[in-house]
Coordinates of C-alpha atoms and ligand atoms in Angstrom, one line a residue:
X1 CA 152.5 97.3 70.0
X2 CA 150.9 94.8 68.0
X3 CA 146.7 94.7 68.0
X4 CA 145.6 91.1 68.9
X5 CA 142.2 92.1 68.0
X6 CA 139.2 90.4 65.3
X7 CA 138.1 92.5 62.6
X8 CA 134.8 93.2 62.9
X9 CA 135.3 96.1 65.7
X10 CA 138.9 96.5 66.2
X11 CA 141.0 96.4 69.7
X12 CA 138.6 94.4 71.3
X13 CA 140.7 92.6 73.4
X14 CA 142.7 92.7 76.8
X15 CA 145.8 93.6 75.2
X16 CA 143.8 96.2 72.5
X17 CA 142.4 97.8 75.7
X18 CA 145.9 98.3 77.1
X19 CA 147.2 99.8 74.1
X20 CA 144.6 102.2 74.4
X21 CA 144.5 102.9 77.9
X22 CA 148.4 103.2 77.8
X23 CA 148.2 105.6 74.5
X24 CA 146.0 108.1 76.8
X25 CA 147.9 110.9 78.6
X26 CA 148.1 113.4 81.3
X27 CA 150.7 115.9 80.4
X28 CA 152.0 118.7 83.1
X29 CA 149.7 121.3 85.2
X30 CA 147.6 123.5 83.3
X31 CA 147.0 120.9 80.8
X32 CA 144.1 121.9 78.8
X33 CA 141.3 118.6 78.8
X34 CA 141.1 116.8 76.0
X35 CA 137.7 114.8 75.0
X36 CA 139.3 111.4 73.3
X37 CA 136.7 109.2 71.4
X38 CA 138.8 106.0 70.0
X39 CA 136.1 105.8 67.5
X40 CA 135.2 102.1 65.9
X41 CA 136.9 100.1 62.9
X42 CA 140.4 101.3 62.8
X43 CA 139.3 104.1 65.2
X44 CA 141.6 102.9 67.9
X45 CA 144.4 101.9 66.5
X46 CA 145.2 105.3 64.5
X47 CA 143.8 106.7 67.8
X48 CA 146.8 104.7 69.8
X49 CA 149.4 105.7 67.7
X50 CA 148.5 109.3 67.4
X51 CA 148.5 109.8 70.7
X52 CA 151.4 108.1 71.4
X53 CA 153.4 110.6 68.9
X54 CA 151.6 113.7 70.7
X55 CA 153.0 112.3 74.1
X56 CA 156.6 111.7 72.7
X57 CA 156.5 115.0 71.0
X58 CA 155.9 116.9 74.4
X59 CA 151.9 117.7 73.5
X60 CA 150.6 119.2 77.2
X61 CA 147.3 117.8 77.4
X62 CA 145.1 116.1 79.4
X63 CA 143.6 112.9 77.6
X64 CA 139.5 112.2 79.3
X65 CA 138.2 109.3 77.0
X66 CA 134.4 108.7 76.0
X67 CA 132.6 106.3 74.7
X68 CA 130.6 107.0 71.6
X69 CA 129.7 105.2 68.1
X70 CA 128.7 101.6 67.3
X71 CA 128.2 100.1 70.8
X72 CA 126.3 102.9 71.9
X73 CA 124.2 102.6 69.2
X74 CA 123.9 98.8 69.8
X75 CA 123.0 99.5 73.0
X76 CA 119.5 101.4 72.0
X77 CA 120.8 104.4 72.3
X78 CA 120.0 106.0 68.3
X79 CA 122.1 109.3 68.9
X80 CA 125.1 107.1 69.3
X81 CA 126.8 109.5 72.3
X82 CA 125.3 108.9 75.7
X83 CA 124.6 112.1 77.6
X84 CA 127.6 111.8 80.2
X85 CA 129.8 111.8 76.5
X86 CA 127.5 115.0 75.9
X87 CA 128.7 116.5 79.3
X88 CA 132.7 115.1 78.9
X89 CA 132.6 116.7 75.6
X90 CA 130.9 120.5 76.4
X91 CA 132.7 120.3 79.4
X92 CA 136.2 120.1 78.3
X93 CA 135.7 122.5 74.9
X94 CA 138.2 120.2 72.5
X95 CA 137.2 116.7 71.1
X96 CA 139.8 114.6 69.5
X97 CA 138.2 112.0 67.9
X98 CA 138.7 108.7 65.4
X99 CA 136.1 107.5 63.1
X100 CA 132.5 105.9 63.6
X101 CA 130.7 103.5 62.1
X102 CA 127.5 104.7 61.3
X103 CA 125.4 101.3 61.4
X104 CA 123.1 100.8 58.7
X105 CA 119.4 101.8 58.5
X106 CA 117.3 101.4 61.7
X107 CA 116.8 104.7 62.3
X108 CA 120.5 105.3 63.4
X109 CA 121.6 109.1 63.1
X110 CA 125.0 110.6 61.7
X111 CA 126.9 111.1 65.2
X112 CA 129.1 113.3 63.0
X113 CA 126.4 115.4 61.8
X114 CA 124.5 115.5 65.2
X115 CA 127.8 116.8 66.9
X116 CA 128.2 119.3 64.2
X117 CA 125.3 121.0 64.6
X118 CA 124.6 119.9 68.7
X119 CA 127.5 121.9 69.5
X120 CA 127.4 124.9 66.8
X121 CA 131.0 124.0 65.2
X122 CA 130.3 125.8 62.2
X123 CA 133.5 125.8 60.3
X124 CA 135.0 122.5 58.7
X125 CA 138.8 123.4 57.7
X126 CA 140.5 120.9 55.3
X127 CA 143.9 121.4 54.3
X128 CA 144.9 119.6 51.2
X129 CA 148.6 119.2 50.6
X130 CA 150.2 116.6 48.2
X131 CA 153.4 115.2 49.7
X132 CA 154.9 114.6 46.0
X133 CA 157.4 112.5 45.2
X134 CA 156.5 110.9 48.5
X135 CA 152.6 110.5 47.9
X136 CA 151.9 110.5 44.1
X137 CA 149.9 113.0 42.7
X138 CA 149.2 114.3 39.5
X139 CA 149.6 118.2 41.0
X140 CA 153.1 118.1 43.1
X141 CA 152.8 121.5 44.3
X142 CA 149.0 121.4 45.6
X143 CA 148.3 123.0 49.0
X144 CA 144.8 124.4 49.3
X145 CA 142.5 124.8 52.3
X146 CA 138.8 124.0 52.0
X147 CA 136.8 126.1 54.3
X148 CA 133.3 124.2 54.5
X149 CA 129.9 125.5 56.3
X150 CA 129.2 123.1 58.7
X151 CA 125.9 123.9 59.9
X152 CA 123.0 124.3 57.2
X153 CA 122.2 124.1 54.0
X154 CA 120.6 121.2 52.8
X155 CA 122.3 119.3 55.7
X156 CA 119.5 120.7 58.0
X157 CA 117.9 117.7 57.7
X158 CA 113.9 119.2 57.0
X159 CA 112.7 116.8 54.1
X160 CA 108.9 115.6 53.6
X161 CA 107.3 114.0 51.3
X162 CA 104.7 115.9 49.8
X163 CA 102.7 113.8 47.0
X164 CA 102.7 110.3 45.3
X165 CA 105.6 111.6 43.0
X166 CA 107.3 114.4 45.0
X167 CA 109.6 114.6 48.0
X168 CA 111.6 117.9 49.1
X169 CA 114.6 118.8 50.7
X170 CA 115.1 122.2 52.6
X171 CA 118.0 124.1 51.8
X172 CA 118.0 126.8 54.8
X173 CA 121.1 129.9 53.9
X174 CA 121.4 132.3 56.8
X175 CA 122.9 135.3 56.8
X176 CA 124.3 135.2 60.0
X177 CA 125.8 131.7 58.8
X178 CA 127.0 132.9 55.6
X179 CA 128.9 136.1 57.4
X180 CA 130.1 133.9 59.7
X181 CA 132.0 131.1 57.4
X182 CA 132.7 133.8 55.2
X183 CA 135.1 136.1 57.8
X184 CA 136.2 132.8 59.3
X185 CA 137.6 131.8 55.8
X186 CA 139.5 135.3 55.9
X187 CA 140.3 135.5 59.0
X188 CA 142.3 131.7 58.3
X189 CA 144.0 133.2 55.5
X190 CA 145.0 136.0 57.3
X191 CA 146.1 134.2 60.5
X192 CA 147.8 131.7 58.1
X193 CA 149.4 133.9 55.1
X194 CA 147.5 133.0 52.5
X195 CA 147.4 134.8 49.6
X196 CA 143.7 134.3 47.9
X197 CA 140.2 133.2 49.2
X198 CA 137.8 131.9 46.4
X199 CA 134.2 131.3 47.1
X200 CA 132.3 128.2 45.0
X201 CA 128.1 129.0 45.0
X202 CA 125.4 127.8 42.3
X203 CA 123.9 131.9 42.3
X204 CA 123.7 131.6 38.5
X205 CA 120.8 128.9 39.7
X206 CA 120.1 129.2 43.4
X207 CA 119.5 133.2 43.5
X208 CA 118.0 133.3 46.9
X209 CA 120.3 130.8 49.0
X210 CA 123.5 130.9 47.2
X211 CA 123.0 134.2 46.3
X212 CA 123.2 135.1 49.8
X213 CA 126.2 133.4 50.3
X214 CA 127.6 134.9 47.7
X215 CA 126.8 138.6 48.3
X216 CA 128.1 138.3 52.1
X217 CA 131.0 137.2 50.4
X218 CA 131.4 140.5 47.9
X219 CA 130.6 142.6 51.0
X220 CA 133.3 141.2 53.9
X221 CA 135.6 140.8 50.9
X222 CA 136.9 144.6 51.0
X223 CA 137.4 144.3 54.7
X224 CA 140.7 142.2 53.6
X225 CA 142.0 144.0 51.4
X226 CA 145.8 142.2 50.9
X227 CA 143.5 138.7 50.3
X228 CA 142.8 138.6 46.9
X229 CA 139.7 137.0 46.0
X230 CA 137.7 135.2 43.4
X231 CA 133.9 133.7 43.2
X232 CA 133.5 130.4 40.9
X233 CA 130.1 128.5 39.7
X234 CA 130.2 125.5 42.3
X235 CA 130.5 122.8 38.6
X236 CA 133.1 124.4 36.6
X237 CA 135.2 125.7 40.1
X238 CA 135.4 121.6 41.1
X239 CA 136.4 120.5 37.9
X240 CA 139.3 123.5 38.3
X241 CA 140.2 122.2 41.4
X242 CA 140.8 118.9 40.1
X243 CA 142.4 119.9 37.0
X244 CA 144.0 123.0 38.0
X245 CA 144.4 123.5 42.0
X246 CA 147.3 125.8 41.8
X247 CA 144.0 128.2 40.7
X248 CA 143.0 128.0 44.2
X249 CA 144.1 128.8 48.2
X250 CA 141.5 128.7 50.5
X251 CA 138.2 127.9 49.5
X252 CA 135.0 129.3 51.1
X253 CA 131.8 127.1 50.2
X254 CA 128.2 126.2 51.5
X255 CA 128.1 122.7 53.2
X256 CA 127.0 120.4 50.8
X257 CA 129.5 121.9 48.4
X258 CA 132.2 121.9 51.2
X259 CA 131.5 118.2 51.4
X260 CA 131.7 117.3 47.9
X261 CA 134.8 119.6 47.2
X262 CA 137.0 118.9 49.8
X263 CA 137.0 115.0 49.3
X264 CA 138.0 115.9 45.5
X265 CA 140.9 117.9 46.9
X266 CA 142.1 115.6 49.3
X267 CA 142.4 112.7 47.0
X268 CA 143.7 115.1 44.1
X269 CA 146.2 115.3 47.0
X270 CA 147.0 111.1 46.6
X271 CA 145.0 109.8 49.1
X272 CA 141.8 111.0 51.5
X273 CA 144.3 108.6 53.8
X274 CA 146.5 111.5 54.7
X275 CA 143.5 114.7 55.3
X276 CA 142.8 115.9 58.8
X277 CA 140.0 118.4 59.7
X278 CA 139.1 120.9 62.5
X279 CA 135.2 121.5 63.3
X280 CA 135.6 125.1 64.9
X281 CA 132.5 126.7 67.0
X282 CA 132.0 129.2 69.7
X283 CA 131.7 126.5 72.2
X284 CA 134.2 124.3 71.2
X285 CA 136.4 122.6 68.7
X286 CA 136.7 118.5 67.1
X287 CA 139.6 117.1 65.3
X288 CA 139.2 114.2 63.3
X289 CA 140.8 112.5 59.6
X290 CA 138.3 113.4 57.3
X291 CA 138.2 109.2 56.5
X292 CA 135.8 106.7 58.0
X293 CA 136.3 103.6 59.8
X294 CA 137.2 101.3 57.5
X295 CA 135.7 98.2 59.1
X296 CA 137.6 95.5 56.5
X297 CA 141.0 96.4 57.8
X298 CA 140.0 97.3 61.5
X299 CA 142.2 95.3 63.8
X300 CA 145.1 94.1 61.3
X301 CA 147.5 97.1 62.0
X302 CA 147.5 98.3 58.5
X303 CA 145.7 101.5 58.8
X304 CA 147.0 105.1 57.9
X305 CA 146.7 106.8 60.8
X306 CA 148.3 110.1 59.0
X307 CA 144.5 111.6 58.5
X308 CA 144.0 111.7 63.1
X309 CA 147.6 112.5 63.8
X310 CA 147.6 115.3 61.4
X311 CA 144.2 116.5 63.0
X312 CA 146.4 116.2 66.1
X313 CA 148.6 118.6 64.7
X314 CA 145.8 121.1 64.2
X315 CA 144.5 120.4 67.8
X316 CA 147.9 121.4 68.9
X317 CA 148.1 124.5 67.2
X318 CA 144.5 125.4 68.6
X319 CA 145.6 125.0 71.9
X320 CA 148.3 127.4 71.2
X321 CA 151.1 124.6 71.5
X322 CA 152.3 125.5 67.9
X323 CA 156.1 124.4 68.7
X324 CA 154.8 120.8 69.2
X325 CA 152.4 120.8 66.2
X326 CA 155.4 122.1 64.3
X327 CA 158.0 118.6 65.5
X328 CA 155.3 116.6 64.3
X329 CA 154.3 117.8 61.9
X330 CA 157.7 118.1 60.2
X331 CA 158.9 114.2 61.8
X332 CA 156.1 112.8 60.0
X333 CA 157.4 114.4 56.6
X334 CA 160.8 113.2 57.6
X335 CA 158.9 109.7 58.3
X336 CA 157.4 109.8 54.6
X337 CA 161.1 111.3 52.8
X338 CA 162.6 108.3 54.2
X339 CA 159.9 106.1 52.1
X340 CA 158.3 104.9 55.8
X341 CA 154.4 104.5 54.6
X342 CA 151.4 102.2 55.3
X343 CA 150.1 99.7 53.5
X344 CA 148.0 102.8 51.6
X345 CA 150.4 104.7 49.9
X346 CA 153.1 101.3 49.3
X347 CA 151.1 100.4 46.7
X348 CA 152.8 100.4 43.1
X349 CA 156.2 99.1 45.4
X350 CA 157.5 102.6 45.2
X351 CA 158.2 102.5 49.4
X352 CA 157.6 99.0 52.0
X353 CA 154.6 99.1 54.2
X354 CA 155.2 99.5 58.0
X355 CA 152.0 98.5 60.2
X356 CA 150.1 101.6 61.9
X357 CA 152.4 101.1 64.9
X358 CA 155.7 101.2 63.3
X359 CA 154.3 104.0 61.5
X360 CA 154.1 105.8 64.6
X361 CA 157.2 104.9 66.1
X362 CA 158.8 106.0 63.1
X363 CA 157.3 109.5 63.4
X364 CA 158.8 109.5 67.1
X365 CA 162.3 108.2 66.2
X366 CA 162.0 111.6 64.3
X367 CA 160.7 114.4 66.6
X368 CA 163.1 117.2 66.2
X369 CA 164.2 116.3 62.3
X370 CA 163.4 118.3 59.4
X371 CA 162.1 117.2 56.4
X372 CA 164.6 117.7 53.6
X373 CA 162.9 117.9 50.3
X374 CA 159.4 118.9 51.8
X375 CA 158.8 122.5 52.7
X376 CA 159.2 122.6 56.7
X377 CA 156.2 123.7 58.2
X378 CA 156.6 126.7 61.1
X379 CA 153.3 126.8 63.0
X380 CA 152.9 130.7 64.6
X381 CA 152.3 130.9 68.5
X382 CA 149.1 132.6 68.7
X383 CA 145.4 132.5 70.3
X384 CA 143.6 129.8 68.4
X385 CA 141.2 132.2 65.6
X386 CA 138.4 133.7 67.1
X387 CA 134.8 132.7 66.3
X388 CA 133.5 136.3 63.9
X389 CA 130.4 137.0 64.9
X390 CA 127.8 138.5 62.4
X391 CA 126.9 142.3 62.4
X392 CA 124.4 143.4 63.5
X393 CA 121.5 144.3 61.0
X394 CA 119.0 146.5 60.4
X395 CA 115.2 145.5 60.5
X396 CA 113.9 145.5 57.0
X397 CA 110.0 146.3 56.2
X398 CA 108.7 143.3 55.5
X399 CA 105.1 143.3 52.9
X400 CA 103.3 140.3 52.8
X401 CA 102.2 140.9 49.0
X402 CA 100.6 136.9 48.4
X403 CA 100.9 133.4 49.1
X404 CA 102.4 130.5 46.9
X405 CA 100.4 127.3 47.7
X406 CA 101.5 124.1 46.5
X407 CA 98.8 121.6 45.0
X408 CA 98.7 117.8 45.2
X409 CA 96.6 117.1 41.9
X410 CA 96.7 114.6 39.6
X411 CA 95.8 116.6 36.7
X412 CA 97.5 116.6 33.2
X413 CA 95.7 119.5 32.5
X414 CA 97.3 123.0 33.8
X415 CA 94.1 125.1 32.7
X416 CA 91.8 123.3 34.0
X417 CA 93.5 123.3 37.2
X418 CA 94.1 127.2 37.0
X419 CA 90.3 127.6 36.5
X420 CA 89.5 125.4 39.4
X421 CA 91.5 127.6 41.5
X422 CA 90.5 130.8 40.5
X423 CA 86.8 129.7 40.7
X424 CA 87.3 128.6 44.9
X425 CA 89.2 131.9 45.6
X426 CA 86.9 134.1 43.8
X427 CA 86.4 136.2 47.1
X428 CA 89.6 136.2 48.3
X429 CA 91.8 139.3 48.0
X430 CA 94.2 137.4 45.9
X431 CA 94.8 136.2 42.4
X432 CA 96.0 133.4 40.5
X433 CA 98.8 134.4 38.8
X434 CA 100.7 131.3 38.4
X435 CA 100.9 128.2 38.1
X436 CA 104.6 126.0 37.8
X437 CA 105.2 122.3 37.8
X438 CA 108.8 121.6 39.1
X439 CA 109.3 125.2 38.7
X440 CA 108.7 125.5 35.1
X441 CA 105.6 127.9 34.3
X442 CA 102.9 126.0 32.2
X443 CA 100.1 128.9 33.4
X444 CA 99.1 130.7 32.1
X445 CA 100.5 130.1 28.4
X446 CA 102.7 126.8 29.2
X447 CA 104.2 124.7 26.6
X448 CA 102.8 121.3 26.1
X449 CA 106.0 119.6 25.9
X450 CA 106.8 120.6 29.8
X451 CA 106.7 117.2 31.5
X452 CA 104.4 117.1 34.8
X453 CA 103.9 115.9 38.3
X454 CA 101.1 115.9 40.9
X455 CA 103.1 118.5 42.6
X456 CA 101.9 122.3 41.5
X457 CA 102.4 125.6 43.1
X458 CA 99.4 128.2 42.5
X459 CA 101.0 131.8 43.2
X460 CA 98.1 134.2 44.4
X461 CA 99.1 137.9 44.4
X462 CA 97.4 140.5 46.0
X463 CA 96.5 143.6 43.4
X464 CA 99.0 146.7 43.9
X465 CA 97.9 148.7 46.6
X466 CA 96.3 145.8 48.7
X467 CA 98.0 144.8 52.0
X468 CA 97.1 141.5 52.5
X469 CA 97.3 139.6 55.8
X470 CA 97.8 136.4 57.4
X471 CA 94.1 136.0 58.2
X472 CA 93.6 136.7 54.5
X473 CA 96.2 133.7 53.5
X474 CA 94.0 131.4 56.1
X475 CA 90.7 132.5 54.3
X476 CA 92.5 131.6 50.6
X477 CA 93.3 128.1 52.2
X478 CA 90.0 127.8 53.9
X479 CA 88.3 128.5 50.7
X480 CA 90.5 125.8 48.6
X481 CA 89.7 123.2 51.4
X482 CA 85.8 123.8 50.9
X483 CA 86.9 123.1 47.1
X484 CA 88.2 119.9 47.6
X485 CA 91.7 121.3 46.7
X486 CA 94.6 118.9 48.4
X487 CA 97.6 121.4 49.4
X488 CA 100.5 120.2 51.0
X489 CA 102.5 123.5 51.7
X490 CA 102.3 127.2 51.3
X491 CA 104.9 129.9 51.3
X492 CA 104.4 133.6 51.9
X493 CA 105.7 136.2 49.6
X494 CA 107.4 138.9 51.0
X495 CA 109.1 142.3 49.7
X496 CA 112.0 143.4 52.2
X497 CA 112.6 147.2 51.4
X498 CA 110.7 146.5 48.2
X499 CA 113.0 143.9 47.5
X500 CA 110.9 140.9 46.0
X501 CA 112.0 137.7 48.8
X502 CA 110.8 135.1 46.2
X503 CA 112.0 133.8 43.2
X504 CA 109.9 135.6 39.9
X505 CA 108.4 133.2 38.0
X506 CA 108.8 133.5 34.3
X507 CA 107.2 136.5 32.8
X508 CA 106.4 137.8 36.6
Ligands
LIG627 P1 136.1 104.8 54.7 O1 136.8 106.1 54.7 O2 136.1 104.1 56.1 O3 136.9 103.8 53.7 C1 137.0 104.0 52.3 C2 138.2 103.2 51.8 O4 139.4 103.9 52.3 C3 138.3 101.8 52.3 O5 138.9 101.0 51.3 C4 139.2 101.8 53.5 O6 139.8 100.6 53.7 C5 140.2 102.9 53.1 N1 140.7 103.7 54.2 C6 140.0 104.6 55.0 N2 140.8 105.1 55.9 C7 142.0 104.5 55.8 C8 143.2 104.6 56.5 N3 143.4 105.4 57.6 N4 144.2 103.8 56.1 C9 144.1 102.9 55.1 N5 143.0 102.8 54.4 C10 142.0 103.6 54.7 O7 134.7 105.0 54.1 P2 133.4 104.0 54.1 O8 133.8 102.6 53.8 O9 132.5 104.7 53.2 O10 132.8 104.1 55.5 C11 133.0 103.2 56.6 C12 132.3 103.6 57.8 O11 132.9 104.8 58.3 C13 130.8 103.9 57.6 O12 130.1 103.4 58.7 C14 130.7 105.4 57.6 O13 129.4 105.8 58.1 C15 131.8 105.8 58.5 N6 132.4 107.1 58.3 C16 132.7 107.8 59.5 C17 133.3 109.1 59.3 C18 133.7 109.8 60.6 O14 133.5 109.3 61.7 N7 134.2 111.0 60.5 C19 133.5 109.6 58.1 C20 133.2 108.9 56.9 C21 132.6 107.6 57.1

């Protein structure tokens, strides 16, 4: 099956389109619907030979291909997924799917990130296993699983630009997310006998957000009690995993964390070639290598296409067809043992390279073989894990108790800014009792050595005793705007069952 394609966007032509169309499947009745998305770059070719070791290995499915990615995108279209892709895809619950290209600037949004969020799959799983002697890796006996959020965090996408100097990024920690990824992650190393689940946060720093995460972590902790656990600072727990991974098992993280860690992993592994990942929600499920599209080697056959047929292997097992996950799965360790590899993992001579094709025909010459030096995997007939969803929680009493409002001013001069506050809100039922730049206090009592911005928040508190209210908040603002006072933003502070729901400046 050779590609007879030019390498700007892969199978292109005649023949290309055959291989695809010839890869796709109908298996027997019952078949659960598959979404197939042959991606761009090297997207179809790993695509082809996945599925054509799916269909040899017995997979029951049936294959319905869309069309998303670059040509959509080309087309005008900026989401990159036309909406009869949008009904394919809700409609048949599972999405197999081989990398995009994301085309550069023009206002062209992640199609990865949109689906992500579009269609609630809130859990990213990456297992990370190195393959040693067969993959090289400086940690043989690694095998951890990166349990990512998928759905916030500073991946929400709410950023603005505030002053001449400033711009912001909102990180946005639920608790319904957090509890969630959190019994997701346990419920996985339950379902999967794993021994330990770790959570990474920055709560030494982020008190608020990863805070959060962490104490929904310390709470649904106890509720598994034969998992042992551990929390780690986000720095020090990534340089551990890429130093010392036998420390972890499954990993629990927020999603930019989840992002960063889980590429670490899978190239401590020996290559981000050979990672697949499941995006698991309530509504659905997508499979895809955790690679991208690799546009310079698109169409030359050279391609890896371990990363899509390995997230076939945990499509399979979703669907409950764990017996043909399992042949797979264990042919394509076989496949490696025998020193059977892509271009990839050849180098340094140690094995020859065999084009993607070959690859996959390897992997089928060796459906029903065990691997020999490899551990065997056995995947467990089961219902795929169910989506946790988050208790349900009791209202708090929320106080509004002041307002923070954040100051364009050009000043270099905190006290004089701090008096021309305080002199505008003179009737309002508030005080200035604060002033930061970037966070750090400089009034009242600042250091002069504190560097500044045109970016300032002004906390006003009201005294003990006073209830504010929102009209009170619009009369602060009103008043600031008659003073010729430029503010970009304000945030209410609130006390939840007393609790303070704001981070204390210094001294507060
Ligand atoms: P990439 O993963 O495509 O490539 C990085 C390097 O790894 C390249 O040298 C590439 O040749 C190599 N490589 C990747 N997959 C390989 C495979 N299966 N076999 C052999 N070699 C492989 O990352 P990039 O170059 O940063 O991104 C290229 C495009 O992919 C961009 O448009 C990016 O937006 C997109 N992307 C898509 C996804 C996705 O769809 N899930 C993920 C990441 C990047």
């Amino acid at each position: 099956m050779k590609a007879d394609a030019d390498h700007t966007g892969g199978f292109t032509t005649m023949s290309a389109t055959l291989d695809q169309a010839s890869a796709l499947f109908s298996a027997g009745p019952g078949a659960p619907p598959v979404t197939i998305a042959f991606g761009d770059g090297i997207g179809p070719e790993i695509m082809a030979a996945s599925l054509r070791v799916l269909k040899a290995a017995g997979a029951n499915i049936a294959c319905e291909p869309i069309t998303i990615g670059e040509a959509v995108y080309r087309s005008g279209e900026t989401s990159g997924i036309p909406a009869a892709a949008w009904e394919t895809i809700r409609r048949n619950k599972v999405l197999f799917k081989a990398p995009i290209t994301t085309p550069q600037g023009g206002g062209y949004k992640s199609l990865n990130v949109t689906m992500r969020k579009a269609l609630g799959l809130f859990a990213n799983v990456r297992p990370c296993s190195a393959y040693a002697p067969f993959v090289p890796t400086l940690h043989p006996a690694m095998d951890v699983v990166i349990v990512r959020e998928n759905e916030e965090d500073l991946y929400a996408g709410i950023e603005h630009r505030q002053t001449d100097d400033v711009v912001q990024c909102l990180k946005l920690i639920t608790r319904p997310g957090c509890e969630r990824i959190v019994r997701y992650a346990f419920e996985y190393a339950r379902a999967n006998g794993r021994r330990k689940v770790t959570a990474f946060t920055k709560d030494n720093i982020m008190k608020l957000t990863d805070g959060l995460f962490r104490r929904v972590f310390d709470e649904i902790a106890p509720e598994y009690p034969e998992i042992e656990t551990d929390h780690w600072i986000i720095d020090i727990g990534a340089a551990k995993l890429a130093a010392q991974p036998d420390l972890f098992d499954v990993i629990v993280t927020p999603n930019l964390y989840g992002d960063i860690v889980s590429d670490i992993a899978a190239e401590v592994t020996g290559s981000v070639g050979l990672a697949p990942s499941a995006n698991i929600g309530p509504h659905g499920a997508m499979f895809e290598a955790i690679h991208g599209s690799a546009p310079t080697i698109a169409g030359q056959d050279v391609a890896n296409p371990s990363g899509l047929l390995l997230a076939g292997v945990m499509m399979l097992v979703h669907l409950g067809q764990a017996e043909v996950a399992t042949r797979i799965h264990n042919a394509w360790k076989r496949t490696l043992e025998d020193g059977i590899v892509t271009a990839d993992l050849a180098r340094g001579g140690a094995a020859e390279a065999v084009g993607t094709q070959a690859f996959a025909d390897a992997v089928i010459a060796r459906l029903g073989q065990a691997p020999r030096t490899l551990a065997p995997v056995a995947y467990q007939a089961g219902a795929p894990l169910g989506v946790p969803q988050a208790a349900p929680r009791r209202k708090q009493a929320k106080a509004l108790v002041g307002v923070d409002v954040f100051v364009h001013d050009d000043t270099t001069d905190p006290d004089t800014l701090a008096a021309r506050l305080q002199a505008a809100a003179v009737a309002a039922p508030f005080a200035l009792t604060l002033l930061t730049n970037r966070g750090v206090k400089v009034w009242p009592q600042g250091l002069p050595e504190t560097s500044l911005v045109d970016h300032w928040r002004a906390r006003f508190k009201a005294p003990d005793g006073v209830a504010p209210t929102h009209a009170d908040v619009a009369a602060l603002l009103a008043a600031l705007a008659a003073a010729g006072i430029d503010f970009v933003k304000t945030e209410q502070l609130y006390t939840f069952d007393g609790v303070a729901g704001y981070s204390l400046g210094q001294g507060e």
